[in-house]
XYZ file of C-alpha atoms in Angstrom:
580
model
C 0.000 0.000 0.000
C 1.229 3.573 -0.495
C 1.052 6.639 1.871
C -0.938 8.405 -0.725
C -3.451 5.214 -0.638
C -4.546 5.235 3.168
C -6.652 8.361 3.738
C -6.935 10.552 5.986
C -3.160 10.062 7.426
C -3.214 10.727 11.015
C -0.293 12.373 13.096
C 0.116 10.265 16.274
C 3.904 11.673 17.111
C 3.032 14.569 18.673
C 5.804 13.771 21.270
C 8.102 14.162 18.605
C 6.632 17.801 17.905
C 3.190 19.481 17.432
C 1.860 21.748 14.669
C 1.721 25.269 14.786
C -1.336 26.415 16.551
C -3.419 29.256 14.626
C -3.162 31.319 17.671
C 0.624 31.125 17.525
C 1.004 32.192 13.962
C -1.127 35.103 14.251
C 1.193 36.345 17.540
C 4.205 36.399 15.437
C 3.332 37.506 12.148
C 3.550 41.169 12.765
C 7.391 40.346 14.377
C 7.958 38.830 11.160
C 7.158 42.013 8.836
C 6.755 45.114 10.064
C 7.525 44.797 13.751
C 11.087 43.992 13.208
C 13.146 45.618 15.837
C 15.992 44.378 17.309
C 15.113 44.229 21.296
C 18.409 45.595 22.353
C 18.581 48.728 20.515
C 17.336 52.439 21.661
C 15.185 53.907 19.326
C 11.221 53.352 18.660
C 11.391 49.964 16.250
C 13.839 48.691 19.015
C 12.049 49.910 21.875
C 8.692 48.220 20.506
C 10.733 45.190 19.810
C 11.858 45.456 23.423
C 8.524 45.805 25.223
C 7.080 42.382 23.249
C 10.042 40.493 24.450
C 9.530 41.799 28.072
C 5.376 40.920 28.357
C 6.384 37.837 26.765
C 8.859 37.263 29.594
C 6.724 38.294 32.534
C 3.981 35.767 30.892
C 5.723 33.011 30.396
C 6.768 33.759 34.172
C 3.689 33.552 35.046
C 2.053 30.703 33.558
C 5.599 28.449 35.047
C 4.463 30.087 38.840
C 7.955 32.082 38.559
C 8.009 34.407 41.373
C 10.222 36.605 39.512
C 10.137 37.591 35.842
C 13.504 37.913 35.383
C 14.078 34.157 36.565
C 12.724 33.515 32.467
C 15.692 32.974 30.101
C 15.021 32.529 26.551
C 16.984 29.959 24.585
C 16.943 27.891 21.291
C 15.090 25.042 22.854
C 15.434 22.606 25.334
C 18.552 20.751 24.307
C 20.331 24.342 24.770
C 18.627 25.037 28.407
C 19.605 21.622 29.281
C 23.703 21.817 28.156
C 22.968 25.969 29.355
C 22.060 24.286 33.023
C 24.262 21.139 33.177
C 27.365 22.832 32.398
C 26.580 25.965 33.992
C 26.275 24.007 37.154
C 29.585 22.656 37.009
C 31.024 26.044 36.544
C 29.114 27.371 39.429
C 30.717 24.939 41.350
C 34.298 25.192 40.382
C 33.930 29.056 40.651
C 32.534 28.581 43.785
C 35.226 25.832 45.622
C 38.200 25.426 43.134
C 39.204 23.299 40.449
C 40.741 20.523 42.892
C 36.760 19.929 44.086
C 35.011 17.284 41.853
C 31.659 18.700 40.759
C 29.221 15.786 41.065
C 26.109 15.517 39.148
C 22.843 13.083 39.834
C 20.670 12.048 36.811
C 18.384 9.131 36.073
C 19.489 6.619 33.256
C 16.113 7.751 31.304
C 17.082 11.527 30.635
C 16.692 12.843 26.976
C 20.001 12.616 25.158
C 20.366 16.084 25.767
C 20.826 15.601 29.393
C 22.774 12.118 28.781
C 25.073 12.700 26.232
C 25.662 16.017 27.596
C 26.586 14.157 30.933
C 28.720 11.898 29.034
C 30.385 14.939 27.933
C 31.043 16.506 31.371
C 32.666 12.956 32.101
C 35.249 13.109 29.919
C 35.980 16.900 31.265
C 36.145 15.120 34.944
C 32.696 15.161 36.472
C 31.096 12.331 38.139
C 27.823 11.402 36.816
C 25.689 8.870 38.924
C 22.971 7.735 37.124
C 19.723 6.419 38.844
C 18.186 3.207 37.741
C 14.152 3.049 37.389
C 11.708 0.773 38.170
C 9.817 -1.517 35.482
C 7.241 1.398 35.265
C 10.044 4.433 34.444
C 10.282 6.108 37.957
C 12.764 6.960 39.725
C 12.581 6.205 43.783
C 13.453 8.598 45.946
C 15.251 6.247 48.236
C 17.700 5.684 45.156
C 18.337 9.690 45.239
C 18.867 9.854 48.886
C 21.409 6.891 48.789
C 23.846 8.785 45.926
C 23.452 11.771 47.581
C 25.095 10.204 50.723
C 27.634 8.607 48.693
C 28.395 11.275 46.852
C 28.637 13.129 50.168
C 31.423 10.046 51.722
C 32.863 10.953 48.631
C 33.662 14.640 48.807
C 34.590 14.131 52.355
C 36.948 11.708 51.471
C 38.398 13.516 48.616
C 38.634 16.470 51.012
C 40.914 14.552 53.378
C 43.008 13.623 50.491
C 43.497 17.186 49.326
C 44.150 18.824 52.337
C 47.059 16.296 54.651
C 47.420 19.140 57.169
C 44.079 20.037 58.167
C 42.447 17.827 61.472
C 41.246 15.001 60.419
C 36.845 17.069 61.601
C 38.009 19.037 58.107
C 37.538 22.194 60.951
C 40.368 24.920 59.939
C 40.627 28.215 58.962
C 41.306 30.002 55.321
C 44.295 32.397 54.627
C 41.631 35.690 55.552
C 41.371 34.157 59.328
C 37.438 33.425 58.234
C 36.031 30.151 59.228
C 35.813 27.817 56.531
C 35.225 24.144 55.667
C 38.574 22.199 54.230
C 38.405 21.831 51.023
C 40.171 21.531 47.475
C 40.936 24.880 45.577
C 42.125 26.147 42.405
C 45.184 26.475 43.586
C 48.261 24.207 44.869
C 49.178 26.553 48.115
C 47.753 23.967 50.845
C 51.032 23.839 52.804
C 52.014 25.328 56.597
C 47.775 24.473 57.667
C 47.053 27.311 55.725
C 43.882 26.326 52.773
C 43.462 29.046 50.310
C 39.551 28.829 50.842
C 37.641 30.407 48.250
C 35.609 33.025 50.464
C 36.297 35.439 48.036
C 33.974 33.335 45.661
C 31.174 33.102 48.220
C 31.645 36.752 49.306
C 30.985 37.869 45.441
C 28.232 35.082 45.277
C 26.668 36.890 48.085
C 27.188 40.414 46.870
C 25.107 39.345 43.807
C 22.283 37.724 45.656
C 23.238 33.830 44.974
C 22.167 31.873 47.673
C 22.848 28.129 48.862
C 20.639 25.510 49.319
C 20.717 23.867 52.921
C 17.901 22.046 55.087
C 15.440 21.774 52.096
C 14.947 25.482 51.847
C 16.456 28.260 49.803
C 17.675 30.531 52.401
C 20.524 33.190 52.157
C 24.311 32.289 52.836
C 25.040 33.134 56.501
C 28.494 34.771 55.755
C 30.268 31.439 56.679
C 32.086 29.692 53.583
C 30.346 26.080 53.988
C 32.193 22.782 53.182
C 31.326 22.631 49.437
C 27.989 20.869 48.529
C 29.005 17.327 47.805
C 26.593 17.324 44.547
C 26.718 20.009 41.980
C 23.152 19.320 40.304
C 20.814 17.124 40.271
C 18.690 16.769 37.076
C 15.755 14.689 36.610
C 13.246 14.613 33.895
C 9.395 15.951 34.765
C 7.577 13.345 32.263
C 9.641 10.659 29.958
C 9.493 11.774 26.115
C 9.163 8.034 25.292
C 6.828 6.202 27.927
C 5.016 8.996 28.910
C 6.109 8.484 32.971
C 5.470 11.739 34.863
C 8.547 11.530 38.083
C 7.763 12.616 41.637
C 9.422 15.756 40.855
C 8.262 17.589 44.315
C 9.141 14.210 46.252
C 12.714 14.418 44.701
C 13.342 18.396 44.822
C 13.135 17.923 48.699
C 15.436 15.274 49.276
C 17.925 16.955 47.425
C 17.757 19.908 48.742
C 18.191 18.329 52.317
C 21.211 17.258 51.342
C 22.493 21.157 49.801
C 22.052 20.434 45.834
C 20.270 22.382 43.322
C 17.988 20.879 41.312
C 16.555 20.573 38.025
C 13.801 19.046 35.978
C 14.064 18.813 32.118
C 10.129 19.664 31.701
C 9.621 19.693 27.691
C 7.729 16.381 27.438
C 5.232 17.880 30.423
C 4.537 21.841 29.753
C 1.585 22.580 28.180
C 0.024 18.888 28.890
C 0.162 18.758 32.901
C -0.195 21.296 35.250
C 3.620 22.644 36.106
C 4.567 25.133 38.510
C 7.891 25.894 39.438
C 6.787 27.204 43.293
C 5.342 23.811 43.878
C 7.603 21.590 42.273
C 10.444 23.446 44.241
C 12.867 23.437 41.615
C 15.805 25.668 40.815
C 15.772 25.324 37.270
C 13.178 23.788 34.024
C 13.802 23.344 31.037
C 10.778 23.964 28.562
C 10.687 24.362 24.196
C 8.063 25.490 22.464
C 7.422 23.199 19.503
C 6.001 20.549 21.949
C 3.088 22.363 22.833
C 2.221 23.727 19.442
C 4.766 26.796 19.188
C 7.313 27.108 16.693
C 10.467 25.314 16.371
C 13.650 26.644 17.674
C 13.039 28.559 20.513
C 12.690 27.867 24.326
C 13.296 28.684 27.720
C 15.195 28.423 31.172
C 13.827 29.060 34.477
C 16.330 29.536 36.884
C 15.540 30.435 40.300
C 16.717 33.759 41.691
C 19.668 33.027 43.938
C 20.780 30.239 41.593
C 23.174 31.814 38.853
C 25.342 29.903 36.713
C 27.461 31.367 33.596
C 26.373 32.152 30.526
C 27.086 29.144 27.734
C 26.780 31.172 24.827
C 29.109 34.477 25.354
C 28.949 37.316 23.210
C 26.791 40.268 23.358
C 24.712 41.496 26.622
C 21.174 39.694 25.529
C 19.094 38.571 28.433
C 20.380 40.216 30.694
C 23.972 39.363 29.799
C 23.646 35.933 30.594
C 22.956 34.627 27.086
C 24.494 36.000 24.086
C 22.247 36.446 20.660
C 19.950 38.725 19.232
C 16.796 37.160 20.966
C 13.945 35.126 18.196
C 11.604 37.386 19.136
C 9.075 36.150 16.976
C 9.801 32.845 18.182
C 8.973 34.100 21.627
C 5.586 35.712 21.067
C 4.757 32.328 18.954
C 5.611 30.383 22.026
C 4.055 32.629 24.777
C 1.165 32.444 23.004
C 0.966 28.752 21.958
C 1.533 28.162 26.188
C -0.773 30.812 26.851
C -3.929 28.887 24.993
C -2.343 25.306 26.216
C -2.703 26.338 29.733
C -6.230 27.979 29.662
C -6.853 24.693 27.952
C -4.935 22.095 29.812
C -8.012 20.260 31.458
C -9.872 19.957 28.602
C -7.277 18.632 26.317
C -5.956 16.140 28.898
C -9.095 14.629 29.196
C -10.258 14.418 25.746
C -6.898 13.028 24.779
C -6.601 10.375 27.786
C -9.868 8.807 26.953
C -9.075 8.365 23.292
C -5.823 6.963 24.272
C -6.451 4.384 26.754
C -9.680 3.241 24.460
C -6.834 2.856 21.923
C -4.540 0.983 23.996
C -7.266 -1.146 25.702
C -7.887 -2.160 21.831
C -4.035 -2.836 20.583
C -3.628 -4.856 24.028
C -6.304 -7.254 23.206
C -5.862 -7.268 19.622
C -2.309 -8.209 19.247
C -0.286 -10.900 21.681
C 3.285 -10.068 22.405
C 2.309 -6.557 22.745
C 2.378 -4.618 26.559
C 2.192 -1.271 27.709
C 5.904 0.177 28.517
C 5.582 3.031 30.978
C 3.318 4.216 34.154
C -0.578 2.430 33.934
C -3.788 3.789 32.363
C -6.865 3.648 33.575
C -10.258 5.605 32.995
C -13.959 5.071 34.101
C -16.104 2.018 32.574
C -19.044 4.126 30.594
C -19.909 6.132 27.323
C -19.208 9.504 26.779
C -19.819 12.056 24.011
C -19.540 9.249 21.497
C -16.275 7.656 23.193
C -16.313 4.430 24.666
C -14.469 4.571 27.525
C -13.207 0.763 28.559
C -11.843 0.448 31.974
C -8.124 -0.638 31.393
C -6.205 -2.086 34.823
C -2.471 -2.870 33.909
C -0.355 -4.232 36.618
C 3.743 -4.338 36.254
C 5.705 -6.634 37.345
C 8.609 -6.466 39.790
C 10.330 -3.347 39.890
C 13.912 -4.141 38.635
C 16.534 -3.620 40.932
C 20.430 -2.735 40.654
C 22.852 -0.667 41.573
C 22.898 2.753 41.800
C 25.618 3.598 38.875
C 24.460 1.956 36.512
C 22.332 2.975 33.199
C 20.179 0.516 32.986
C 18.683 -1.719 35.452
C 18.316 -5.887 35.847
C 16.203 -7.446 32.830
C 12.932 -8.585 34.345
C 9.819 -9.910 32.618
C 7.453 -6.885 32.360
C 3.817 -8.707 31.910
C 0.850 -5.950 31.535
C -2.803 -7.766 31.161
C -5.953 -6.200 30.559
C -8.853 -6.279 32.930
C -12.586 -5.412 33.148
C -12.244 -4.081 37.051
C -11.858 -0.574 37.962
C -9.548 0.662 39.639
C -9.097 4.305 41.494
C -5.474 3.397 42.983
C -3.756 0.733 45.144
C -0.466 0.303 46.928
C 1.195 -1.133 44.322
C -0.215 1.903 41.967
C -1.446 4.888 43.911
C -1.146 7.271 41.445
C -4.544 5.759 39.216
C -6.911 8.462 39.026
C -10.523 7.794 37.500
C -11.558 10.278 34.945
C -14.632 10.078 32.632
C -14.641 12.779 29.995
C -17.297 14.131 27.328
C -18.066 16.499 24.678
C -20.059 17.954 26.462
C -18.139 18.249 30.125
C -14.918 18.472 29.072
C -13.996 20.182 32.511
C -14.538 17.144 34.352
C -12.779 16.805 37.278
C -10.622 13.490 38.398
C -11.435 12.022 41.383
C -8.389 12.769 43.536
C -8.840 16.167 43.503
C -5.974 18.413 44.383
C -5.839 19.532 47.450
C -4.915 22.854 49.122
C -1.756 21.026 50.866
C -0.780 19.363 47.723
C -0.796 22.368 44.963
C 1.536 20.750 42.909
C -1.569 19.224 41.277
C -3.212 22.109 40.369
C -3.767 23.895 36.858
C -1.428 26.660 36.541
C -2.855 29.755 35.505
C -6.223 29.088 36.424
C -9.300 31.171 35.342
C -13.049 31.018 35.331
C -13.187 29.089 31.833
C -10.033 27.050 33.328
C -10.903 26.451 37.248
C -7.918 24.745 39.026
C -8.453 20.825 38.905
C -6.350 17.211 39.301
C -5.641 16.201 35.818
C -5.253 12.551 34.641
C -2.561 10.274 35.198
C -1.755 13.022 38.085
C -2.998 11.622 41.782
C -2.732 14.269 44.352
C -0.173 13.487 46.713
C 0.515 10.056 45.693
C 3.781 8.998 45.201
C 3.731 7.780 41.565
C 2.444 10.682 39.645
C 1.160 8.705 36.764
C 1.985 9.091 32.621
C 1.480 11.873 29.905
C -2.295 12.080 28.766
C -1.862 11.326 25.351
C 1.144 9.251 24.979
C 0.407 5.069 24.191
C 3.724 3.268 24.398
C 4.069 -0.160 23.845
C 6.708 -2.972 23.602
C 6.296 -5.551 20.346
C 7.855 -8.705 21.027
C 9.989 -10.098 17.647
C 9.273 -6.295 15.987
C 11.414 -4.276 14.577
C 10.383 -1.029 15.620
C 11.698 0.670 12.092
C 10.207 -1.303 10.446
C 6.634 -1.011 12.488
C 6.661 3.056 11.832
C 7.858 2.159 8.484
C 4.672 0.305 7.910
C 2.553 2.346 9.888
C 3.693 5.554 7.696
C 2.723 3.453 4.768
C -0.771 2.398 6.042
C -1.123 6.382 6.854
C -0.139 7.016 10.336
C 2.528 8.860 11.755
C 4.256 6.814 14.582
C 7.512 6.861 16.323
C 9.524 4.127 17.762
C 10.846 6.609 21.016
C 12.524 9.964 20.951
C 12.320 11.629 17.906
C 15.978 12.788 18.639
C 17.677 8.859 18.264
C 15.820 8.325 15.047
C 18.245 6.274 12.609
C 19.652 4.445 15.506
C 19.854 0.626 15.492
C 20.081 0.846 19.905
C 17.387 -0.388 21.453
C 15.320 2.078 23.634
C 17.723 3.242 26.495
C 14.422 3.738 28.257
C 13.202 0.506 28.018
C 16.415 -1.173 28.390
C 16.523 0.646 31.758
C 12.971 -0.024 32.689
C 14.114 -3.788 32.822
C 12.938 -4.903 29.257
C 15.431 -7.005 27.116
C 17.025 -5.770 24.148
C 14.972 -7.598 21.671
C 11.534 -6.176 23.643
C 13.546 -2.803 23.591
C 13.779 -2.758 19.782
C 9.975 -3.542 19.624
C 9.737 -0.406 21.152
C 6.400 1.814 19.641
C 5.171 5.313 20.698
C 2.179 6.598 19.672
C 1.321 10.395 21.033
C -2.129 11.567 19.887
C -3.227 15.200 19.327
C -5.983 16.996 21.668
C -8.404 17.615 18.301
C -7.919 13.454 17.336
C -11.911 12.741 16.439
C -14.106 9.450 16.324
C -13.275 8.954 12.749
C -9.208 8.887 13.580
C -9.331 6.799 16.639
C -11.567 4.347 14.605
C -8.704 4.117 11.747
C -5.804 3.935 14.697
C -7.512 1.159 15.993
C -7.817 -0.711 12.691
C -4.564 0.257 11.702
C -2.298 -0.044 13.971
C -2.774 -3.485 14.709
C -2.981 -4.679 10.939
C 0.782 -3.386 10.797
C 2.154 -5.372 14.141
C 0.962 -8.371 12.288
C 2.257 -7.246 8.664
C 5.540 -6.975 10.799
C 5.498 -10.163 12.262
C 4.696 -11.719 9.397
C 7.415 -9.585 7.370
C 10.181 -10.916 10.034
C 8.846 -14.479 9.690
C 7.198 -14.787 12.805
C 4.405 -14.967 11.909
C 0.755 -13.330 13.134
């Protein structure tokens, strides 16, 4: 068959990236002709050019829960605010406690490979990278985070000991200023006579411009005593997985490592303008967000970084943002994606609940149509019952043993991951609190899940809320449970003796758009490094098949996905002699 022959084609990748919205193009049209300016110049083109860039600043503030609008940085995208953050972290830290110190850096082993390869980057440069393992459903535990964050800790102390022979052996000594200060390695080799070359200067210019440390799970201004250096320069862990959907316990993680005096991060471009994200709640020090995921344009994103937390520039050159990243800013690009987030947020609880229905319909159909198939990633589940012409099939899906292994490793013990559908609803369990029963319609799209947010767990709540967008739990996101849940629209699966090419391959030729994981390792032969961490075995790994529907899909394009996409598993099986 060819892709001209299977009408209407239908683009299930938004993961990969979303179309323009209307809204969008119309905000950055007159940026493209007439209003042309360039933001940092003086006179009345510039000056107009200038004051679009700053609402569109103070708005996408806003809509994150910034508490400052100059905590917004505006970047290419997210694989720029990711290196931007990364590496910027590692400078902070050398700056901040000398070159002899070993900046340390936490991530999980299923990061975009922005984050990863970035990390393997910083390796080769001398950073240690610890990388958590997951469990079979794609999160990462907390109790792995606190455990490298003590080793990394018996680590630093260690290496301090090493660095310094004269000091006493409670690292308590003084710098060459007479100030109080923690032992530790500097930039440079003086560290003879008991005298350690402390780098108070660094913390006293850190001070001057309002950076502040992290200690006791709060952001709270350096005392004027140089502490013993953090023993973990960043930790970084993803808001929702790009391939599998899996939203992390952000908030739960945030804490712990601030208790132990590390920033942290969350690359959020899988989750912005799909879940409810707020930087206040989250308690984060920096997000990474890019526009073309939630139907802006290409090319352009942002940073958030927290005020107190400032890291160098990565791009150098001219005084742009603030001097902190260098380039004439896409100013078009920004008003496209202010306004793309804008009409995503106001629309957030609509679109997650049209778009989870329609997807766990669809995967309650590909589950029972095709053996050898399961779901990779957190469970789905939805409310038995009819609604606005969508028949909404209670899905349970139980995974099997979370996989265990150590903590610096990429990729977790293989374990059988066995998903099987059931007719029984479920609101939540032990084994998977984070289930929340939605039933959406046409004609109530604001209806709310039933673990409604509440006031002492905000996290869950629609950020910029409104009358026509009241604050509410969305799917997939449990209030205060520890396993958030998965993206709304993203169906990931795992096709045993498939090659996943080959799958979108046929898939594109039967007239849908598919992917078989991030858009970003396309041509590669790997198996998913998600699902290779998640426990699955290579050959299940490079099965691997994502399907990410749009908030406008209709009855007529669910119908074809369903009769579609499992015609082409079997094509494929049959194709690699398999056989149906």
């Amino acid at each position: 068959m060819n892709a001209q022959d299977a009408e209407p084609y239908i683009y299930a990748d938004n993961a990969a990236t979303t179309p323009l919205s209307p809204a969008a193009l119309e905000a950055m049209m007159p940026f493209l002709t007439d209003a042309f300016g360039n933001p940092s110049g003086i006179h009345r083109v510039a000056r107009q050019a200038a004051e679009a860039l700053g609402a569109a600043r103070a708005r996408i503030a806003e809509l994150l829960g910034a508490d400052r609008t100059d905590e917004v940085y505006f970047t290419s995208g997210g694989s720029e605010s990711d290196n931007w953050v990364l590496r910027g972290a590692v400078q902070r830290f050398r700056d901040l406690y000398g070159s002899d110190a070993t900046p340390r850096i936490i991530t999980s082993s299923i990061e975009h490979h922005a984050i990863l390869h970035c990390c393997e980057a910083l390796e080769r440069e001398g950073v240690s990278v610890t990388y958590l393992p997951v469990d079979g459903q794609g999160f990462a535990r907390v109790e792995d985070l606190e455990a490298a964050l003590i080793a990394n800790e018996q680590a630093a102390r260690a290496e301090r000991v090493s660095n310094c022979p004269d000091a006493e052996r409670d690292l308590d000594c003084t710098d060459a200023t007479g100030e109080s200060a923690a032992c530790r390695p500097v930039a440079t080799s003086a560290k003879g006579g008991g005298k350690h070359a402390a780098s108070a200067a660094s913390h006293r210019a850190a001070r001057k411009s309002g950076d502040r440390e992290i200690t006791g799970g709060r952001h709270s201004e350096d005392n004027g005593a140089a502490p013993h250096p953090p023993a973990t320069a960043l930790v970084s862990i993803m808001l929702a997985n790009n391939e599998v959907g899996t939203i992390e316990p952000i908030r739960e993680l945030a804490a712990v490592a601030h208790r132990h005096g590390a920033p942290f991060h969350t690359d959020a471009v899988q989750a912005v303008g799909h879940i409810p994200v707020n930087v206040r709640e989250l308690g984060v020090d920096a997000l990474s967000l890019s526009a073309h995921k939630f139907h802006g344009p290409h090319g352009v994103g942002a940073l958030y970084l927290r005020d107190g937390f400032s890291i160098p520039p990565l791009i150098a050159g001219g005084a742009q943002e603030r001097g902190e990243r260098a380039g004439t800013e896409n100013l078009a690009g920004i008003v496209g994606m202010t306004a793309a987030l804008d009409e995503a947020v106001r629309s957030l609880a609509r679109n997650a609940q049209r778009v989870s229905a329609a997807r766990n319909e669809l995967v309650r159909h590909v589950l029972t149509s095709c053996g050898g198939v399961r779901l990779t990633g957190a469970p789905c589940a939805d409310a038995a019952g009819a609604a606005g012409g969508y028949a909404l099939t209670t899905l349970s899906l139980a995974s099997a043993v979370a996989a265990s292994g150590p903590i610096r490793t990429a990729a977790t013990s293989d374990h059988a991951c066995a998903e099987s559908a059931s007719s029984e609803a479920r609101t939540g369990s032990e084994a998977n609190p984070a289930v929340a029963v939605v039933a959406a319609s046409e004609t109530n799209h604001d209806a709310v899940a039933s673990a409604a947010a509440p006031k002492t767990n905000p996290v869950a709540t629609a950020v910029g809320a409104s009358e026509a967008n009241p604050d509410v739990s969305l799917p997939g996101i449990a209030a205060g449970r520890r396993t958030p849940g998965r993206l709304p629209s993203i169906a990931s699966f795992s096709c045993d003796n498939i090659d996943g090419e080959l799958l979108v391959v046929l898939l594109d030729r039967a007239g849908v758009a598919a992917a078989t994981g991030s858009a970003c390792s396309t041509g590669s032969t790997e198996p998913s490094h998600v699902l290779t961490a998640m426990g699955f075995s290579p050959s299940s790994a490079r099965g691997a098949l994502r399907l990410s529907l749009a908030e406008s899909i209709t009855r007529e394009e669910l119908d074809l996905l369903k009769q579609r996409i499992p015609a082409a598993i079997k094509r494929a099986r049959l194709m690699s002699g398999i056989g149906a």
